[in-house]
Amino acid sequence: MVNSRAEAYAPASIANLGVGFDILGLALYEPGDLVRVEPSEKPGVHITRIDGDGGQLPLVAEKNTAGMAALSVLRQLGSLLGVTMTIDKRLPLASGLGSSAASAVAAAVAVNALFDSPLTFSELLPACLDGEAVASGYHADNVAPSLMGGILLVNGLDASRIRRLPIPDSLHLALITPDVAVPTALARSVLPMQIPLKQMIAQTASVARLMDALYRSDLEAMAAAMESDQVIEPARAHLMPLLKEVRASAKQAGALGLVISGAGPTLCAICSTETGARFVANAMKGVYDDAAIGSVARSTQVASTGARVVAAVN
Ligand code: HSE
């Protein structure tokens, strides 16, 4: 049966967690993107409207992460029908919060819901990856958490290679997003293609320490391991305004550590209480305020569930 309308929500995500470049990611509760679809006699995906992107995103389905993910689901379902789509972008673009992934995931889940959800979330992952690839190639460290929720070890592109990691109860996150766009492609272009063996050993040890800390719910050890990235942050630091100053101010306000969220420029501080996270978020905002750089502060927690169908009307 084909519903007359379906709507899905997919949340922001934080990739890398500092040391786990391209292999770790987590889902947030909010913010997130909403995608609505209706069936169309005309095959393909027809994006009729995008709100909240300041006119920056393409309406051509093949060039849009949501459009491409929807096309991929239609292909997977062998549908002769097409869909019309509207996108409510609530995530800032090029901000390090998994914006392109959230749109792709919401679109895949919405199209699936239009056909009464014949595909599981695991089966939707390839379509979400096709969507994300339009923006930044095939990597699942944003789409997987946005789709499935939680803190994930992303060991490949197939759902069977994705493992759920424990979420420490007291983990709270303070986020600050400065008004600076850092496109993922740019942030990837500055990375070294090779690293010395010594760095490889240090980086692997940090990822192992992070896993151990998560399983022991040891937030201090978790934050220290996340922060000890010797490869990615040093290469990208110049793209993040006032990184050193924001880190210092977050720690002074009580944060246990701070890392670049995904490809940046959002910075993510690790905190152990809700009030603490709010305080840290304000302190970080103060640094940008003083430098006359606009910014948005958020305090939030890891969401154990990811995308959801908001409505499926028959
Ligand atoms: N792992 C990716 C990166 C996430 O840091 O480039 C951004 O999409």
Coordinates of C-alpha atoms and ligand atoms in Angstrom, one line a residue:
M1 CA 0.0 0.0 0.0
V2 CA 1.2 3.5 -0.7
N3 CA 0.4 6.2 1.8
S4 CA -0.6 9.7 0.7
R5 CA 2.1 11.4 2.8
A6 CA 5.0 10.5 5.1
E7 CA 7.3 12.6 7.2
A8 CA 10.5 11.6 8.9
Y9 CA 13.0 13.3 11.3
A10 CA 16.8 12.5 11.5
P11 CA 19.0 14.0 14.1
A12 CA 22.4 15.7 14.1
S13 CA 25.4 13.6 14.7
I14 CA 29.0 14.0 15.9
A15 CA 31.6 12.1 13.9
N16 CA 35.1 11.1 14.9
L17 CA 34.9 11.8 18.7
G18 CA 38.3 13.3 18.3
V19 CA 40.6 10.3 17.8
G20 CA 38.2 8.0 15.8
F21 CA 38.5 9.6 12.4
D22 CA 35.8 8.1 10.1
I23 CA 35.2 5.2 12.5
L24 CA 33.3 6.7 15.4
G25 CA 30.1 8.7 15.6
L26 CA 27.2 9.5 17.9
A27 CA 23.7 10.8 17.6
L28 CA 22.2 13.8 19.3
Y29 CA 18.6 14.4 20.2
E30 CA 18.4 17.7 18.5
P31 CA 18.6 19.6 16.2
G32 CA 17.6 17.5 13.2
D33 CA 16.1 17.7 9.7
L34 CA 12.6 16.9 8.6
V35 CA 11.7 15.5 5.2
R36 CA 8.1 15.1 3.9
V37 CA 7.2 13.1 0.8
E38 CA 4.1 12.4 -1.2
P39 CA 3.7 9.9 -4.1
S40 CA 3.9 11.2 -7.6
E41 CA 2.9 9.5 -10.9
K42 CA 6.0 11.0 -12.4
P43 CA 9.0 8.6 -11.7
G44 CA 12.0 10.0 -9.8
V45 CA 12.3 12.5 -7.0
H46 CA 11.0 16.1 -7.3
I47 CA 12.2 18.4 -4.6
T48 CA 9.6 21.2 -4.5
R49 CA 10.8 23.2 -1.6
I50 CA 13.7 23.5 0.9
D51 CA 13.3 25.7 4.0
G52 CA 16.1 26.8 6.3
D53 CA 19.1 26.5 3.9
G54 CA 19.2 30.1 2.8
G55 CA 18.8 29.0 -0.8
Q56 CA 22.1 27.2 -0.8
L57 CA 21.0 23.6 -1.5
P58 CA 20.2 22.3 -5.0
L59 CA 16.6 21.3 -5.9
V60 CA 18.0 18.8 -8.4
A61 CA 17.5 15.4 -6.7
E62 CA 20.8 13.9 -7.9
K63 CA 22.8 16.8 -6.5
N64 CA 21.0 16.9 -3.1
T65 CA 21.8 14.4 -0.4
A66 CA 18.1 13.9 0.5
G67 CA 17.1 13.6 -3.2
M68 CA 19.8 11.0 -3.9
A69 CA 18.9 8.9 -0.8
A70 CA 15.3 9.0 -1.8
L71 CA 16.1 7.9 -5.4
S72 CA 18.2 5.1 -4.0
V73 CA 15.3 3.8 -1.8
L74 CA 12.9 4.0 -4.8
R75 CA 15.3 1.9 -6.8
Q76 CA 15.7 -0.6 -3.9
L77 CA 11.9 -0.9 -3.7
G78 CA 11.6 -1.2 -7.5
S79 CA 9.0 1.5 -7.4
L80 CA 7.4 2.8 -10.6
L81 CA 6.0 5.7 -8.7
G82 CA 8.1 8.8 -7.9
V83 CA 7.9 11.2 -5.0
T84 CA 7.6 14.9 -4.4
M85 CA 9.7 16.1 -1.5
T86 CA 10.0 19.1 0.8
I87 CA 12.9 19.5 3.2
D88 CA 12.9 21.4 6.5
K89 CA 16.6 22.0 7.2
R90 CA 17.0 22.7 10.8
L91 CA 20.7 21.9 10.9
P92 CA 23.3 24.5 9.9
L93 CA 25.1 23.6 6.7
A94 CA 28.9 22.7 6.7
S95 CA 28.9 22.9 10.5
G96 CA 30.3 19.6 11.6
L97 CA 26.9 18.4 12.9
G98 CA 26.2 15.9 10.1
S99 CA 23.8 18.1 8.3
S100 CA 24.1 16.4 4.9
A101 CA 23.7 13.0 6.5
A102 CA 20.6 14.0 8.5
S103 CA 18.8 15.1 5.3
A104 CA 19.8 11.9 3.5
V105 CA 18.6 9.7 6.5
A106 CA 15.3 11.6 6.9
A107 CA 14.6 11.3 3.2
A108 CA 15.3 7.5 3.1
V109 CA 13.2 6.9 6.2
A110 CA 10.3 9.1 4.8
V111 CA 10.3 7.3 1.4
N112 CA 10.3 3.9 3.1
A113 CA 7.4 5.1 5.4
L114 CA 5.4 6.2 2.3
F115 CA 5.4 2.5 1.3
D116 CA 4.6 1.3 4.8
S117 CA 8.2 0.7 5.8
P118 CA 9.1 -2.6 4.1
L119 CA 12.8 -2.0 4.7
T120 CA 14.5 -2.2 8.1
F121 CA 16.8 0.7 9.2
S122 CA 19.8 -1.6 8.4
E123 CA 18.5 -2.1 4.9
L124 CA 18.1 1.7 4.5
L125 CA 21.8 2.3 5.3
P126 CA 23.1 1.9 1.7
A127 CA 20.6 4.5 0.4
C128 CA 21.6 6.9 3.2
L129 CA 25.2 6.4 2.2
D130 CA 24.4 7.1 -1.5
G131 CA 22.8 10.4 -0.3
E132 CA 25.8 11.3 1.9
A133 CA 28.2 10.5 -0.9
V134 CA 26.8 13.5 -2.9
A135 CA 28.3 15.8 -0.3
S136 CA 31.4 14.1 1.0
G137 CA 32.0 10.6 -0.4
Y138 CA 31.2 7.2 1.2
H139 CA 31.7 7.3 4.9
A140 CA 29.1 6.2 7.5
D141 CA 30.3 7.9 10.7
N142 CA 27.4 10.5 10.4
V143 CA 24.7 8.6 8.6
A144 CA 24.9 5.5 10.8
P145 CA 24.3 7.3 14.1
S146 CA 21.7 9.6 12.6
L147 CA 19.8 6.6 11.4
M148 CA 20.4 4.2 14.3
G149 CA 21.2 6.4 17.3
G150 CA 23.7 5.8 20.0
I151 CA 27.5 5.8 20.0
L152 CA 28.7 3.7 17.1
L153 CA 31.9 2.0 16.0
V154 CA 31.6 2.2 12.2
N155 CA 33.9 -0.5 11.0
G156 CA 32.7 -0.4 7.3
L157 CA 29.8 0.6 5.2
D158 CA 27.6 -2.4 5.9
A159 CA 25.2 -2.5 8.8
S160 CA 26.7 -5.8 10.0
R161 CA 30.0 -3.9 10.5
I162 CA 28.5 -1.3 12.8
R163 CA 28.7 -1.9 16.6
R164 CA 26.9 -0.1 19.3
L165 CA 29.1 1.2 22.1
P166 CA 27.9 1.9 25.7
I167 CA 26.6 5.5 26.4
P168 CA 27.8 6.6 29.8
D169 CA 24.8 7.8 31.9
S170 CA 26.2 11.0 33.0
L171 CA 27.6 12.1 29.6
H172 CA 26.5 15.6 28.6
L173 CA 27.7 17.6 25.7
A174 CA 28.2 21.3 25.2
L175 CA 28.4 22.4 21.6
I176 CA 29.3 25.7 20.1
T177 CA 28.9 26.4 16.4
P178 CA 30.6 29.6 15.1
D179 CA 29.2 31.4 12.1
V180 CA 31.9 30.0 9.8
A181 CA 31.3 27.4 7.1
V182 CA 33.9 24.6 6.9
P183 CA 32.9 22.4 3.9
T184 CA 33.8 18.8 4.6
A185 CA 35.7 18.5 1.3
L186 CA 38.0 21.4 2.4
A187 CA 38.5 19.9 5.9
R188 CA 39.4 16.6 4.3
S189 CA 41.8 18.1 1.7
V190 CA 44.1 19.4 4.5
L191 CA 44.7 16.0 6.0
P192 CA 48.0 14.2 5.7
M193 CA 48.0 11.2 3.3
Q194 CA 50.6 9.4 5.3
I195 CA 51.6 9.5 9.0
P196 CA 54.7 8.3 10.8
L197 CA 54.5 4.9 12.6
K198 CA 54.9 6.6 16.0
Q199 CA 51.8 8.7 15.4
M200 CA 49.9 5.6 14.2
I201 CA 50.8 3.9 17.5
A202 CA 49.7 6.9 19.6
Q203 CA 46.4 7.3 17.7
T204 CA 45.6 3.5 17.9
A205 CA 46.3 3.6 21.6
S206 CA 44.0 6.6 22.1
V207 CA 41.1 4.8 20.3
A208 CA 41.7 1.7 22.5
R209 CA 41.7 3.9 25.6
L210 CA 38.5 5.6 24.5
M211 CA 36.8 2.2 24.0
D212 CA 38.0 1.1 27.5
A213 CA 36.7 4.4 29.0
L214 CA 33.3 4.0 27.4
Y215 CA 32.9 0.4 28.8
R216 CA 33.9 1.7 32.2
S217 CA 31.7 4.8 32.0
D218 CA 34.8 6.8 32.9
L219 CA 34.1 10.3 31.5
E220 CA 37.5 11.8 32.5
A221 CA 39.4 9.0 30.7
M222 CA 37.0 9.3 27.8
A223 CA 37.5 13.0 27.4
A224 CA 41.3 12.6 27.7
A225 CA 41.4 9.9 25.1
M226 CA 39.2 11.8 22.7
E227 CA 41.4 14.9 23.0
S228 CA 44.7 13.1 22.4
D229 CA 44.2 13.1 18.6
Q230 CA 47.7 13.6 17.1
V231 CA 46.7 13.4 13.4
I232 CA 43.4 15.1 12.5
E233 CA 43.1 18.1 14.8
P234 CA 46.6 19.4 14.2
A235 CA 45.9 19.4 10.5
R236 CA 42.5 21.1 10.8
A237 CA 43.1 23.4 13.7
H238 CA 43.7 26.5 11.5
L239 CA 40.1 26.1 10.0
M240 CA 38.5 26.4 13.5
P241 CA 38.4 29.9 14.8
L242 CA 39.8 30.4 18.3
L243 CA 40.1 26.7 19.0
K244 CA 42.7 27.1 21.7
E245 CA 40.8 29.9 23.4
V246 CA 37.5 28.0 23.3
R247 CA 39.1 24.9 24.7
A248 CA 40.7 26.8 27.6
S249 CA 37.5 28.6 28.4
A250 CA 35.5 25.3 28.3
K251 CA 37.9 23.6 30.7
Q252 CA 37.9 26.6 33.0
A253 CA 34.1 26.3 33.1
G254 CA 34.4 22.7 34.1
A255 CA 34.5 20.7 30.8
L256 CA 36.5 17.5 30.9
G257 CA 37.8 17.9 27.3
L258 CA 36.9 19.4 23.9
V259 CA 37.2 18.1 20.4
I260 CA 36.2 19.2 16.9
S261 CA 32.8 17.9 16.0
G262 CA 33.2 16.0 12.7
A263 CA 34.9 18.2 10.2
G264 CA 34.1 21.3 12.2
P265 CA 33.8 24.2 12.9
T266 CA 31.4 23.1 15.7
L267 CA 33.3 22.3 18.9
C268 CA 32.1 19.7 21.3
A269 CA 33.0 19.8 25.0
I270 CA 32.6 16.7 27.3
C271 CA 30.7 17.4 30.5
S272 CA 29.3 15.3 33.4
T273 CA 26.1 17.2 34.3
E274 CA 23.3 19.1 32.5
T275 CA 23.9 22.3 34.4
G276 CA 27.6 21.9 33.8
A277 CA 27.1 21.5 30.0
R278 CA 24.9 24.7 29.9
F279 CA 27.5 26.6 31.8
V280 CA 30.3 25.4 29.5
A281 CA 28.2 26.2 26.4
N282 CA 27.7 29.8 27.6
A283 CA 31.4 30.1 28.4
M284 CA 32.4 29.0 24.9
K285 CA 29.9 31.4 23.4
G286 CA 31.5 34.2 25.4
V287 CA 34.8 33.6 23.6
Y288 CA 33.2 34.1 20.2
D289 CA 31.1 37.1 21.5
D290 CA 34.3 38.8 22.6
A291 CA 35.8 38.3 19.2
A292 CA 32.6 39.5 17.5
I293 CA 32.0 36.1 15.9
G294 CA 28.4 35.0 15.9
S295 CA 27.8 31.6 17.3
V296 CA 25.1 29.2 18.5
A297 CA 25.5 27.4 21.8
R298 CA 23.7 24.1 22.6
S299 CA 23.8 21.6 25.4
T300 CA 22.5 18.1 24.8
Q301 CA 23.0 14.4 25.3
V302 CA 23.6 11.3 23.2
A303 CA 20.3 9.9 21.8
S304 CA 20.1 6.2 21.9
T305 CA 17.6 6.2 19.0
G306 CA 18.2 8.0 15.7
A307 CA 15.8 8.7 12.9
R308 CA 12.0 8.3 13.3
V309 CA 8.8 8.4 11.2
V310 CA 6.9 11.5 12.3
A311 CA 3.8 10.8 10.2
A312 CA 2.6 8.3 7.7
V313 CA -0.9 9.1 6.5
N314 CA -2.9 6.8 4.2
Ligands
HSE1 N1 34.7 11.8 9.5 C1 34.4 12.9 8.6 C2 35.5 13.9 8.6 C3 33.1 13.5 9.1 O1 36.0 14.3 9.7 O2 35.9 14.3 7.6 C4 32.6 14.7 8.4 O3 31.7 14.4 7.5

